[in-house]
PDB file of C-alpha atoms in Angstrom:
ATOM      1  CA  MET T 900      -0.178  -8.731  -0.304  1.00 86.00           C
ATOM      2  CA  ALA T 901       0.064  -4.939  -0.370  1.00 93.00           C
ATOM      3  CA  ARG T 902      -2.060  -4.629   2.749  1.00 95.00           C
ATOM      4  CA  VAL T 903       0.111  -7.173   4.575  1.00 91.00           C
ATOM      5  CA  ALA T 904       3.259  -5.266   3.594  1.00 93.00           C
ATOM      6  CA  LEU T 905       1.858  -1.956   4.834  1.00 96.00           C
ATOM      7  CA  ALA T 906       0.578  -3.491   8.064  1.00 96.00           C
ATOM      8  CA  SER T 907       4.044  -4.941   8.631  1.00 93.00           C
ATOM      9  CA  GLY T 908       5.702  -1.518   8.406  1.00 94.00           C
ATOM     10  CA  ALA T 909       6.513  -0.947   4.733  1.00 94.00           C
ATOM     11  CA  ASP T 910       6.813   2.751   3.850  1.00 92.00           C
ATOM     12  CA  LEU T 911       6.437   2.387   0.100  1.00 94.00           C
ATOM     13  CA  LEU T 912       4.965  -0.134  -2.320  1.00 96.00           C
ATOM     14  CA  ALA T 913       6.752  -0.951  -5.565  1.00 96.00           C
ATOM     15  CA  VAL T 914       5.025  -2.394  -8.618  1.00 95.00           C
ATOM     16  CA  THR T 915       6.117  -3.143 -12.169  1.00 93.00           C
ATOM     17  CA  ASP T 916       3.686  -1.154 -14.274  1.00 95.00           C
ATOM     18  CA  LEU T 917       0.940   1.443 -14.250  1.00 97.00           C
ATOM     19  CA  ASN T 918      -1.885  -1.094 -14.417  1.00 95.00           C
ATOM     20  CA  GLU T 919      -0.683  -2.782 -11.214  1.00 94.00           C
ATOM     21  CA  ALA T 920      -0.532   0.594  -9.469  1.00 97.00           C
ATOM     22  CA  LEU T 921      -4.050   1.476 -10.637  1.00 98.00           C
ATOM     23  CA  ALA T 922      -5.341  -1.868  -9.346  1.00 96.00           C
ATOM     24  CA  LEU T 923      -4.032  -1.020  -5.867  1.00 97.00           C
ATOM     25  CA  ARG T 924      -5.677   2.401  -5.973  1.00 97.00           C
ATOM     26  CA  ALA T 925      -8.942   0.801  -7.120  1.00 97.00           C
ATOM     27  CA  ALA T 926      -8.701  -1.537  -4.119  1.00 96.00           C
ATOM     28  CA  GLY T 927      -8.656   1.506  -1.846  1.00 96.00           C
ATOM     29  CA  LEU T 928      -4.944   1.696  -1.004  1.00 96.00           C
ATOM     30  CA  GLY T 929      -3.797   5.278  -0.603  1.00 95.00           C
ATOM     31  CA  ALA T 930      -0.178   4.410   0.174  1.00 96.00           C
ATOM     32  CA  SER T 931       2.816   5.718  -1.735  1.00 96.00           C
ATOM     33  CA  ILE T 932       3.412   3.548  -4.818  1.00 98.00           C
ATOM     34  CA  LEU T 933       6.508   3.490  -7.008  1.00 98.00           C
ATOM     35  CA  ILE T 934       6.132   2.254 -10.599  1.00 98.00           C
ATOM     36  CA  THR T 935       9.503   0.686 -11.381  1.00 96.00           C
ATOM     37  CA  GLY T 936       8.879  -0.142 -15.041  1.00 95.00           C
ATOM     38  CA  PRO T 937       8.576   2.164 -18.069  1.00 95.00           C
ATOM     39  CA  VAL T 938       5.514   4.410 -18.301  1.00 96.00           C
ATOM     40  CA  ASN T 939       4.180   5.744 -21.591  1.00 96.00           C
ATOM     41  CA  PRO T 940       4.569   9.564 -21.528  1.00 96.00           C
ATOM     42  CA  ALA T 941       0.974   9.787 -22.792  1.00 96.00           C
ATOM     43  CA  ARG T 942      -0.111   8.427 -19.364  1.00 97.00           C
ATOM     44  CA  ALA T 943       1.726  11.106 -17.396  1.00 97.00           C
ATOM     45  CA  GLY T 944      -1.571  12.678 -16.347  1.00 96.00           C
ATOM     46  CA  VAL T 945      -2.763   9.383 -14.846  1.00 97.00           C
ATOM     47  CA  VAL T 946       0.452   9.172 -12.832  1.00 97.00           C
ATOM     48  CA  SER T 947      -0.085  12.644 -11.431  1.00 96.00           C
ATOM     49  CA  GLU T 948      -3.803  12.212 -10.722  1.00 96.00           C
ATOM     50  CA  ASN T 949      -3.167   9.080  -8.675  1.00 97.00           C
ATOM     51  CA  LYS T 950      -0.128  10.509  -6.868  1.00 96.00           C
ATOM     52  CA  PHE T 951       2.175   7.737  -8.031  1.00 98.00           C
ATOM     53  CA  SER T 952       5.947   7.916  -7.968  1.00 98.00           C
ATOM     54  CA  VAL T 953       7.377   6.927 -11.318  1.00 98.00           C
ATOM     55  CA  MET T 954      10.705   5.733 -12.699  1.00 97.00           C
ATOM     56  CA  VAL T 955      12.262   8.180 -15.167  1.00 98.00           C
ATOM     57  CA  ASP T 956      15.142   7.328 -17.478  1.00 97.00           C
ATOM     58  CA  ASN T 957      14.445   9.485 -20.536  1.00 96.00           C
ATOM     59  CA  PRO T 958      13.822  13.175 -21.317  1.00 96.00           C
ATOM     60  CA  ARG T 959      10.528  12.455 -23.114  1.00 96.00           C
ATOM     61  CA  LEU T 960       8.752  11.198 -20.001  1.00 97.00           C
ATOM     62  CA  LEU T 961      10.373  13.920 -17.932  1.00 97.00           C
ATOM     63  CA  ARG T 962       9.028  16.602 -20.287  1.00 96.00           C
ATOM     64  CA  ALA T 963       5.539  15.062 -20.204  1.00 97.00           C
ATOM     65  CA  LEU T 964       5.502  15.117 -16.400  1.00 97.00           C
ATOM     66  CA  SER T 965       6.858  18.678 -16.269  1.00 95.00           C
ATOM     67  CA  SER T 966       4.216  20.002 -18.649  1.00 94.00           C
ATOM     68  CA  LEU T 967       1.264  18.923 -16.488  1.00 93.00           C
ATOM     69  CA  ASN T 968       1.184  22.048 -14.329  1.00 82.00           C
ATOM     70  CA  ALA T 969      -0.071  19.838 -11.518  1.00 79.00           C
ATOM     71  CA  ARG T 970      -0.968  21.295  -8.141  1.00 85.00           C
ATOM     72  CA  ARG T 971       1.781  19.289  -6.521  1.00 92.00           C
ATOM     73  CA  PRO T 972       5.087  18.073  -7.976  1.00 96.00           C
ATOM     74  CA  VAL T 973       5.100  14.577  -9.438  1.00 97.00           C
ATOM     75  CA  SER T 974       7.383  12.226  -7.516  1.00 97.00           C
ATOM     76  CA  VAL T 975      10.052  10.615  -9.699  1.00 98.00           C
ATOM     77  CA  GLN T 976      12.958   8.238  -9.152  1.00 98.00           C
ATOM     78  CA  ILE T 977      15.870   7.671 -11.510  1.00 98.00           C
ATOM     79  CA  GLU T 978      16.772   4.080 -12.343  1.00 98.00           C
ATOM     80  CA  VAL T 979      20.390   3.402 -13.263  1.00 98.00           C
ATOM     81  CA  ASP T 980      21.323   0.529 -15.565  1.00 97.00           C
ATOM     82  CA  LEU T 981      24.132  -1.390 -13.851  1.00 94.00           C
ATOM     83  CA  GLY T 982      24.362  -4.097 -16.489  1.00 89.00           C
ATOM     84  CA  LEU T 983      20.915  -5.684 -16.596  1.00 88.00           C
ATOM     85  CA  GLY T 984      20.395  -4.000 -19.958  1.00 90.00           C
ATOM     86  CA  ARG T 985      16.623  -3.578 -19.856  1.00 91.00           C
ATOM     87  CA  TRP T 986      16.047   0.132 -19.117  1.00 95.00           C
ATOM     88  CA  GLY T 987      17.545   2.854 -16.954  1.00 96.00           C
ATOM     89  CA  VAL T 988      20.159   5.562 -17.359  1.00 97.00           C
ATOM     90  CA  GLY T 989      23.731   4.442 -17.945  1.00 96.00           C
ATOM     91  CA  LEU T 990      25.966   5.183 -14.975  1.00 96.00           C
ATOM     92  CA  GLN T 991      28.143   7.422 -17.150  1.00 96.00           C
ATOM     93  CA  ASP T 992      25.050   9.445 -18.107  1.00 97.00           C
ATOM     94  CA  LEU T 993      23.648   9.724 -14.590  1.00 97.00           C
ATOM     95  CA  PRO T 994      25.248  13.094 -13.647  1.00 97.00           C
ATOM     96  CA  LYS T 995      23.845  14.814 -16.737  1.00 97.00           C
ATOM     97  CA  PHE T 996      20.387  13.266 -16.345  1.00 98.00           C
ATOM     98  CA  TYR T 997      20.386  13.989 -12.607  1.00 97.00           C
ATOM     99  CA  ARG T 998      20.922  17.704 -13.344  1.00 96.00           C
ATOM    100  CA  LEU T 999      18.160  17.575 -15.954  1.00 97.00           C
ATOM    101  CA  VAL T1000      15.701  16.149 -13.411  1.00 97.00           C
ATOM    102  CA  GLU T1001      16.748  18.624 -10.737  1.00 94.00           C
ATOM    103  CA  LYS T1002      16.012  21.557 -13.073  1.00 95.00           C
ATOM    104  CA  ALA T1003      12.725  20.171 -14.435  1.00 96.00           C
ATOM    105  CA  PRO T1004       9.683  22.069 -13.142  1.00 95.00           C
ATOM    106  CA  GLY T1005       6.783  20.150 -11.680  1.00 95.00           C
ATOM    107  CA  VAL T1006       8.725  17.085 -10.553  1.00 97.00           C
ATOM    108  CA  ARG T1007      10.378  16.091  -7.285  1.00 96.00           C
ATOM    109  CA  LEU T1008      13.308  13.668  -7.209  1.00 97.00           C
ATOM    110  CA  ASP T1009      12.643  11.149  -4.445  1.00 97.00           C
ATOM    111  CA  GLY T1010      15.190   8.448  -5.217  1.00 97.00           C
ATOM    112  CA  ILE T1011      17.953   6.959  -7.339  1.00 98.00           C
ATOM    113  CA  TYR T1012      18.066   3.196  -7.622  1.00 97.00           C
ATOM    114  CA  ALA T1013      19.350   0.235  -9.606  1.00 97.00           C
ATOM    115  CA  HIS T1014      18.734  -3.471 -10.119  1.00 94.00           C
ATOM    116  CA  PRO T1015      22.274  -4.860 -10.488  1.00 91.00           C
ATOM    117  CA  GLY T1016      21.212  -8.332 -11.663  1.00 89.00           C
ATOM    118  CA  TYR T1017      22.889 -10.254  -8.873  1.00 90.00           C
ATOM    119  CA  VAL T1018      22.545 -14.048  -8.812  1.00 85.00           C
ATOM    120  CA  ALA T1019      23.964 -15.781  -5.741  1.00 82.00           C
ATOM    121  CA  GLY T1020      27.019 -17.875  -6.505  1.00 80.00           C
ATOM    122  CA  LYS T1021      27.466 -16.547 -10.037  1.00 85.00           C
ATOM    123  CA  ASN T1022      28.475 -12.885 -10.331  1.00 90.00           C
ATOM    124  CA  GLY T1023      29.249 -11.656  -6.816  1.00 91.00           C
ATOM    125  CA  PRO T1024      32.646 -10.040  -7.599  1.00 93.00           C
ATOM    126  CA  LEU T1025      31.246  -8.197 -10.631  1.00 94.00           C
ATOM    127  CA  ILE T1026      28.280  -6.935  -8.615  1.00 93.00           C
ATOM    128  CA  ARG T1027      30.599  -5.653  -5.890  1.00 94.00           C
ATOM    129  CA  LYS T1028      32.470  -3.679  -8.539  1.00 95.00           C
ATOM    130  CA  ARG T1029      29.292  -2.264 -10.068  1.00 95.00           C
ATOM    131  CA  LEU T1030      27.864  -1.262  -6.699  1.00 95.00           C
ATOM    132  CA  ALA T1031      31.118   0.432  -5.709  1.00 95.00           C
ATOM    133  CA  GLU T1032      31.011   2.441  -8.950  1.00 96.00           C
ATOM    134  CA  PHE T1033      27.356   3.338  -8.371  1.00 96.00           C
ATOM    135  CA  CYS T1034      28.198   4.464  -4.843  1.00 95.00           C
ATOM    136  CA  ALA T1035      31.135   6.594  -6.011  1.00 96.00           C
ATOM    137  CA  VAL T1036      29.131   8.364  -8.716  1.00 96.00           C
ATOM    138  CA  THR T1037      26.146   9.104  -6.487  1.00 96.00           C
ATOM    139  CA  ASP T1038      28.407  10.266  -3.647  1.00 95.00           C
ATOM    140  CA  ARG T1039      29.857  12.853  -6.016  1.00 94.00           C
ATOM    141  CA  LEU T1040      26.352  13.992  -6.974  1.00 93.00           C
ATOM    142  CA  PHE T1041      25.557  14.587  -3.314  1.00 91.00           C
ATOM    143  CA  ALA T1042      28.819  16.385  -2.525  1.00 87.00           C
ATOM    144  CA  ASP T1043      26.874  19.651  -2.126  1.00 83.00           C
ATOM    145  CA  GLY T1044      24.966  18.189   0.800  1.00 84.00           C
ATOM    146  CA  ARG T1045      21.843  17.117  -1.102  1.00 84.00           C
ATOM    147  CA  ALA T1046      20.827  13.625   0.011  1.00 86.00           C
ATOM    148  CA  VAL T1047      18.517  11.681  -2.299  1.00 94.00           C
ATOM    149  CA  PRO T1048      17.459   8.221  -1.073  1.00 95.00           C
ATOM    150  CA  ARG T1049      19.277   5.356  -2.797  1.00 96.00           C
ATOM    151  CA  HIS T1050      18.249   1.712  -3.027  1.00 96.00           C
ATOM    152  CA  VAL T1051      19.745  -1.259  -4.841  1.00 96.00           C
ATOM    153  CA  ALA T1052      18.904  -4.261  -2.660  1.00 94.00           C
ATOM    154  CA  ASN T1053      16.463  -6.843  -3.936  1.00 92.00           C
ATOM    155  CA  SER T1054      15.927 -10.041  -1.936  1.00 91.00           C
ATOM    156  CA  ALA T1055      19.302 -11.587  -2.849  1.00 90.00           C
ATOM    157  CA  LEU T1056      21.326  -8.428  -2.185  1.00 92.00           C
ATOM    158  CA  LEU T1057      19.459  -7.847   1.062  1.00 91.00           C
ATOM    159  CA  LEU T1058      20.669 -11.196   2.333  1.00 90.00           C
ATOM    160  CA  ASP T1059      24.160 -11.413   0.815  1.00 90.00           C
ATOM    161  CA  PHE T1060      25.270  -7.747   0.737  1.00 89.00           C
ATOM    162  CA  PRO T1061      23.856  -6.175   3.928  1.00 89.00           C
ATOM    163  CA  LYS T1062      26.107  -3.095   3.585  1.00 90.00           C
ATOM    164  CA  TYR T1063      24.031  -2.060   0.557  1.00 91.00           C
ATOM    165  CA  ARG T1064      20.671  -1.943   2.315  1.00 92.00           C
ATOM    166  CA  TRP T1065      21.013   1.855   2.345  1.00 93.00           C
ATOM    167  CA  ASP T1066      17.724   3.794   2.371  1.00 94.00           C
ATOM    168  CA  GLY T1067      15.399   0.999   1.290  1.00 93.00           C
ATOM    169  CA  VAL T1068      15.129  -2.606   0.143  1.00 94.00           C
ATOM    170  CA  ARG T1069      12.872  -4.151  -2.484  1.00 93.00           C
ATOM    171  CA  VAL T1070      11.915  -7.663  -1.460  1.00 90.00           C
ATOM    172  CA  GLY T1071      10.198  -9.803  -4.081  1.00 87.00           C
ATOM    173  CA  ASN T1072      11.316 -13.421  -3.924  1.00 85.00           C
ATOM    174  CA  LEU T1073      11.336 -13.353  -0.138  1.00 88.00           C
ATOM    175  CA  LEU T1074       7.617 -12.601  -0.171  1.00 85.00           C
ATOM    176  CA  TYR T1075       7.181 -15.951  -1.898  1.00 79.00           C
ATOM    177  CA  GLY T1076       9.381 -17.807   0.583  1.00 82.00           C
ATOM    178  CA  ILE T1077      12.190 -18.034  -1.991  1.00 81.00           C
ATOM    179  CA  HIS T1078      15.817 -17.337  -1.114  1.00 79.00           C
ATOM    180  CA  SER T1079      19.135 -18.405  -2.597  1.00 73.00           C
ATOM    181  CA  THR T1080      21.410 -17.597   0.307  1.00 72.00           C
ATOM    182  CA  PRO T1081      23.407 -20.491   1.820  1.00 73.00           C
ATOM    183  CA  GLY T1082      22.057 -19.567   5.231  1.00 72.00           C
ATOM    184  CA  VAL T1083      18.971 -21.213   6.669  1.00 74.00           C
ATOM    185  CA  LEU T1084      15.889 -19.012   6.861  1.00 81.00           C
ATOM    186  CA  SER T1085      12.624 -20.120   8.440  1.00 83.00           C
ATOM    187  CA  LEU T1086      10.526 -19.251   5.387  1.00 83.00           C
ATOM    188  CA  GLN T1087       7.605 -21.107   3.917  1.00 78.00           C
ATOM    189  CA  ASN T1088       5.974 -21.004   0.521  1.00 74.00           C
ATOM    190  CA  PRO T1089       2.892 -18.838   1.245  1.00 73.00           C
ATOM    191  CA  TRP T1090       0.700 -20.297  -1.489  1.00 74.00           C
ATOM    192  CA  ARG T1091      -0.050 -23.449  -3.466  1.00 78.00           C
ATOM    193  CA  PRO T1092      -1.433 -23.420  -7.017  1.00 85.00           C
ATOM    194  CA  LEU T1093      -4.141 -26.061  -7.150  1.00 89.00           C
ATOM    195  CA  SER T1094      -6.307 -27.393  -9.938  1.00 91.00           C
ATOM    196  CA  LYS T1095      -8.576 -30.412 -10.276  1.00 93.00           C
ATOM    197  CA  ILE T1096      -8.651 -33.505 -12.429  1.00 95.00           C
ATOM    198  CA  VAL T1097     -11.539 -33.017 -14.848  1.00 95.00           C
ATOM    199  CA  ARG T1098     -11.229 -36.281 -16.785  1.00 95.00           C
ATOM    200  CA  ILE T1099      -9.621 -39.697 -16.249  1.00 96.00           C
ATOM    201  CA  GLY T1100      -8.979 -42.134 -19.061  1.00 93.00           C
ATOM    202  CA  ARG T1101      -6.911 -45.188 -20.007  1.00 90.00           C
ATOM    203  CA  VAL T1102      -4.538 -45.327 -22.964  1.00 88.00           C
ATOM    204  CA  GLN T1103      -2.652 -48.204 -24.533  1.00 89.00           C
ATOM    205  CA  ALA T1104       1.054 -48.545 -25.301  1.00 88.00           C
ATOM    206  CA  GLY T1105       1.900 -47.018 -28.655  1.00 87.00           C
ATOM    207  CA  GLN T1106      -1.135 -44.728 -28.754  1.00 88.00           C
ATOM    208  CA  ARG T1107      -0.499 -41.222 -30.118  1.00 85.00           C
ATOM    209  CA  ILE T1108      -1.961 -38.024 -28.656  1.00 78.00           C
ATOM    210  CA  GLY T1109      -1.515 -34.261 -28.744  1.00 73.00           C
ATOM    211  CA  TYR T1110      -1.247 -31.672 -31.489  1.00 72.00           C
ATOM    212  CA  GLY T1111       0.236 -33.328 -34.541  1.00 71.00           C
ATOM    213  CA  SER T1112      -0.012 -36.665 -32.694  1.00 76.00           C
ATOM    214  CA  GLU T1113       3.518 -35.936 -31.532  1.00 75.00           C
ATOM    215  CA  SER T1114       3.412 -37.798 -28.199  1.00 76.00           C
ATOM    216  CA  ILE T1115       3.543 -41.583 -28.091  1.00 81.00           C
ATOM    217  CA  PHE T1116       2.691 -43.535 -24.937  1.00 82.00           C
ATOM    218  CA  PRO T1117       5.531 -45.928 -24.081  1.00 83.00           C
ATOM    219  CA  ARG T1118       3.173 -48.085 -21.981  1.00 87.00           C
ATOM    220  CA  ALA T1119      -0.424 -48.388 -20.915  1.00 90.00           C
ATOM    221  CA  MET T1120      -1.318 -45.849 -18.255  1.00 91.00           C
ATOM    222  CA  THR T1121      -4.053 -43.943 -16.472  1.00 95.00           C
ATOM    223  CA  VAL T1122      -4.222 -40.383 -17.740  1.00 94.00           C
ATOM    224  CA  GLY T1123      -5.709 -37.300 -16.091  1.00 95.00           C
ATOM    225  CA  THR T1124      -6.699 -34.073 -17.837  1.00 95.00           C
ATOM    226  CA  ILE T1125      -5.963 -30.853 -15.919  1.00 93.00           C
ATOM    227  CA  PRO T1126      -7.690 -27.653 -17.193  1.00 90.00           C
ATOM    228  CA  VAL T1127      -4.676 -25.341 -17.080  1.00 87.00           C
ATOM    229  CA  GLY T1128      -1.836 -24.885 -19.570  1.00 85.00           C
ATOM    230  CA  TYR T1129       0.977 -22.669 -20.723  1.00 81.00           C
ATOM    231  CA  GLY T1130      -1.513 -19.819 -21.194  1.00 79.00           C
ATOM    232  CA  HIS T1131      -1.756 -19.723 -17.402  1.00 80.00           C
ATOM    233  CA  GLY T1132       1.996 -19.760 -16.747  1.00 76.00           C
ATOM    234  CA  LEU T1133       2.060 -23.485 -16.045  1.00 79.00           C
ATOM    235  CA  THR T1134       5.657 -24.165 -17.144  1.00 66.00           C
ATOM    236  CA  LEU T1135       8.802 -22.102 -17.448  1.00 54.00           C
ATOM    237  CA  GLU T1136       9.615 -22.766 -21.108  1.00 56.00           C
ATOM    238  CA  PRO T1137       7.207 -21.156 -23.595  1.00 49.00           C
ATOM    239  CA  ALA T1138       6.360 -23.179 -26.698  1.00 48.00           C
ATOM    240  CA  SER T1139       8.045 -20.569 -28.915  1.00 49.00           C
ATOM    241  CA  VAL T1140      11.346 -21.353 -27.202  1.00 45.00           C
ATOM    242  CA  LEU T1141      10.952 -25.131 -27.220  1.00 45.00           C
ATOM    243  CA  LYS T1142      10.136 -25.278 -30.958  1.00 50.00           C
ATOM    244  CA  GLY T1143       9.349 -28.969 -30.891  1.00 51.00           C
ATOM    245  CA  ARG T1144      12.067 -29.896 -28.394  1.00 50.00           C
ATOM    246  CA  ARG T1145      11.311 -31.545 -25.096  1.00 52.00           C
ATOM    247  CA  PRO T1146      11.679 -29.421 -21.939  1.00 49.00           C
ATOM    248  CA  SER T1147      15.151 -29.422 -20.387  1.00 49.00           C
ATOM    249  CA  PHE T1148      13.668 -31.086 -17.303  1.00 56.00           C
ATOM    250  CA  HIS T1149      10.436 -32.889 -16.546  1.00 77.00           C
ATOM    251  CA  TYR T1150       7.436 -31.372 -14.828  1.00 86.00           C
ATOM    252  CA  TRP T1151       4.852 -33.055 -12.693  1.00 91.00           C
ATOM    253  CA  GLY T1152       1.811 -32.409 -10.529  1.00 94.00           C
ATOM    254  CA  MET T1153       1.226 -33.835  -7.056  1.00 95.00           C
ATOM    255  CA  VAL T1154      -1.839 -35.863  -6.057  1.00 97.00           C
ATOM    256  CA  ARG T1155      -1.896 -37.024  -2.426  1.00 96.00           C
ATOM    257  CA  GLY T1156       1.889 -36.602  -2.314  1.00 94.00           C
ATOM    258  CA  VAL T1157       2.437 -38.745  -5.435  1.00 97.00           C
ATOM    259  CA  ARG T1158       4.298 -37.308  -8.424  1.00 95.00           C
ATOM    260  CA  CYS T1159       2.230 -37.374 -11.601  1.00 96.00           C
ATOM    261  CA  PRO T1160       4.536 -36.608 -14.569  1.00 92.00           C
ATOM    262  CA  PHE T1161       3.292 -34.484 -17.448  1.00 91.00           C
ATOM    263  CA  ILE T1162       2.564 -36.388 -20.645  1.00 87.00           C
ATOM    264  CA  GLY T1163       3.746 -34.513 -23.698  1.00 81.00           C
ATOM    265  CA  LYS T1164       3.881 -30.718 -23.779  1.00 80.00           C
ATOM    266  CA  PRO T1165       1.191 -28.622 -22.087  1.00 83.00           C
ATOM    267  CA  GLY T1166      -1.412 -27.095 -24.367  1.00 85.00           C
ATOM    268  CA  MET T1167      -2.655 -23.554 -23.987  1.00 83.00           C
ATOM    269  CA  ASN T1168      -5.531 -24.555 -21.683  1.00 86.00           C
ATOM    270  CA  HIS T1169      -4.771 -28.099 -20.575  1.00 90.00           C
ATOM    271  CA  VAL T1170      -2.112 -30.625 -19.696  1.00 90.00           C
ATOM    272  CA  LEU T1171      -2.203 -34.408 -19.344  1.00 92.00           C
ATOM    273  CA  VAL T1172      -0.621 -36.185 -16.372  1.00 93.00           C
ATOM    274  CA  ASP T1173       0.228 -39.804 -15.641  1.00 94.00           C
ATOM    275  CA  LEU T1174      -1.965 -40.966 -12.740  1.00 96.00           C
ATOM    276  CA  SER T1175      -0.703 -44.552 -12.773  1.00 94.00           C
ATOM    277  CA  GLY T1176       0.982 -44.150  -9.376  1.00 95.00           C
ATOM    278  CA  VAL T1177      -2.128 -42.837  -7.646  1.00 97.00           C
ATOM    279  CA  ALA T1178      -4.416 -45.389  -5.987  1.00 96.00           C
ATOM    280  CA  LYS T1179      -7.941 -45.039  -7.388  1.00 95.00           C
ATOM    281  CA  PRO T1180      -7.702 -41.450  -8.673  1.00 96.00           C
ATOM    282  CA  ARG T1181     -11.004 -39.580  -8.841  1.00 96.00           C
ATOM    283  CA  GLU T1182     -12.366 -36.952 -11.193  1.00 95.00           C
ATOM    284  CA  GLY T1183     -12.670 -33.693  -9.250  1.00 93.00           C
ATOM    285  CA  GLU T1184      -9.676 -34.552  -7.062  1.00 95.00           C
ATOM    286  CA  GLU T1185      -7.184 -31.772  -6.320  1.00 95.00           C
ATOM    287  CA  ILE T1186      -3.751 -31.693  -7.896  1.00 95.00           C
ATOM    288  CA  GLN T1187      -0.957 -29.302  -6.994  1.00 93.00           C
ATOM    289  CA  MET T1188       0.760 -27.910 -10.100  1.00 88.00           C
ATOM    290  CA  PRO T1189       4.035 -26.140 -10.902  1.00 82.00           C
ATOM    291  CA  LEU T1190       3.299 -22.495 -11.683  1.00 77.00           C
ATOM    292  CA  ARG T1191       5.504 -19.593 -12.632  1.00 68.00           C
ATOM    293  CA  ARG T1192       4.669 -17.314  -9.732  1.00 66.00           C
ATOM    294  CA  THR T1193       4.698 -14.158 -11.875  1.00 63.00           C
ATOM    295  CA  ALA T1194       1.794 -15.618 -13.872  1.00 64.00           C
ATOM    296  CA  ALA T1195      -0.330 -16.350 -10.809  1.00 63.00           C
ATOM    297  CA  ALA T1196      -2.838 -13.644 -11.737  1.00 61.00           C
ATOM    298  CA  HIS T1197      -3.736 -15.633 -14.850  1.00 62.00           C
ATOM    299  CA  TRP T1198      -4.494 -18.856 -12.996  1.00 66.00           C
ATOM    300  CA  PRO T1199      -8.192 -19.486 -13.622  1.00 59.00           C
ATOM    301  CA  LYS T1200     -10.267 -19.210 -10.460  1.00 51.00           C
ATOM    302  CA  VAL T1201     -12.679 -21.945 -11.505  1.00 49.00           C
ATOM    303  CA  TYR T1202     -12.845 -23.967  -8.319  1.00 46.00           C
ATOM    304  CA  LEU T1203     -13.356 -22.371  -4.941  1.00 42.00           C
ATOM    305  CA  ARG T1204     -12.291 -24.039  -1.722  1.00 41.00           C
TER     306      ARG T1204
END
């Protein structure tokens, strides 16, 4: 994906954590890489050695980067918390922290950015207010003529708030063919998570299965075992959240275009599906499964096409 982005004209790659950035370097990519999530100050040397750009939002990491005495300044970007509440400098604290970064030896400020937490159709007016405040504060910081790149636009903002594209955009969902804008975009899902049916059996009405025998079959049916589960990101609700409750909506796999509903809750490494609607299902047959895309790296690569 990184190679496709660079070949298509991207100037900078953005990843969540240090391990993702190191994986790209190990794959031979020498491009500029921004780590947008927190980095342990103890790993400051790794950041410098690999010429990463790193998000800073606290003096401890800033001091660790400054103390490296590296041959070249370490590239840093300040993240501002505009209400998401995960990490970042509060907007009211940005001027003070900005001056701290500017004075820190051994670092170079290459950007100020934010993730406003916009969801189409839900908090548009609030996001407009937050972005206007962000713009006003950063404009005052640059009143002396210094211009530091700013970026706030993820996929949703890119589409719905084009005036805030500024110096860069961070597309994520769009890379997966996902968009929430009312407009029509000619996008396709670029991938399909597939598994295979490893076992087919018949069960009778009233039969109990699963951990604690908690699932009861309402009728006789043909059942398929699929060798992936919640440990691979199969469903959106983790078991710790469900706590014995049924999911808020039903999941299913697809075999030859036929929906095959899940039976009971997925286990860590498996899930059962109802194959009753499939004509003569076969062991080894492919089934397309619902997968949280952020867990795709954990999907077991057991079967090769």
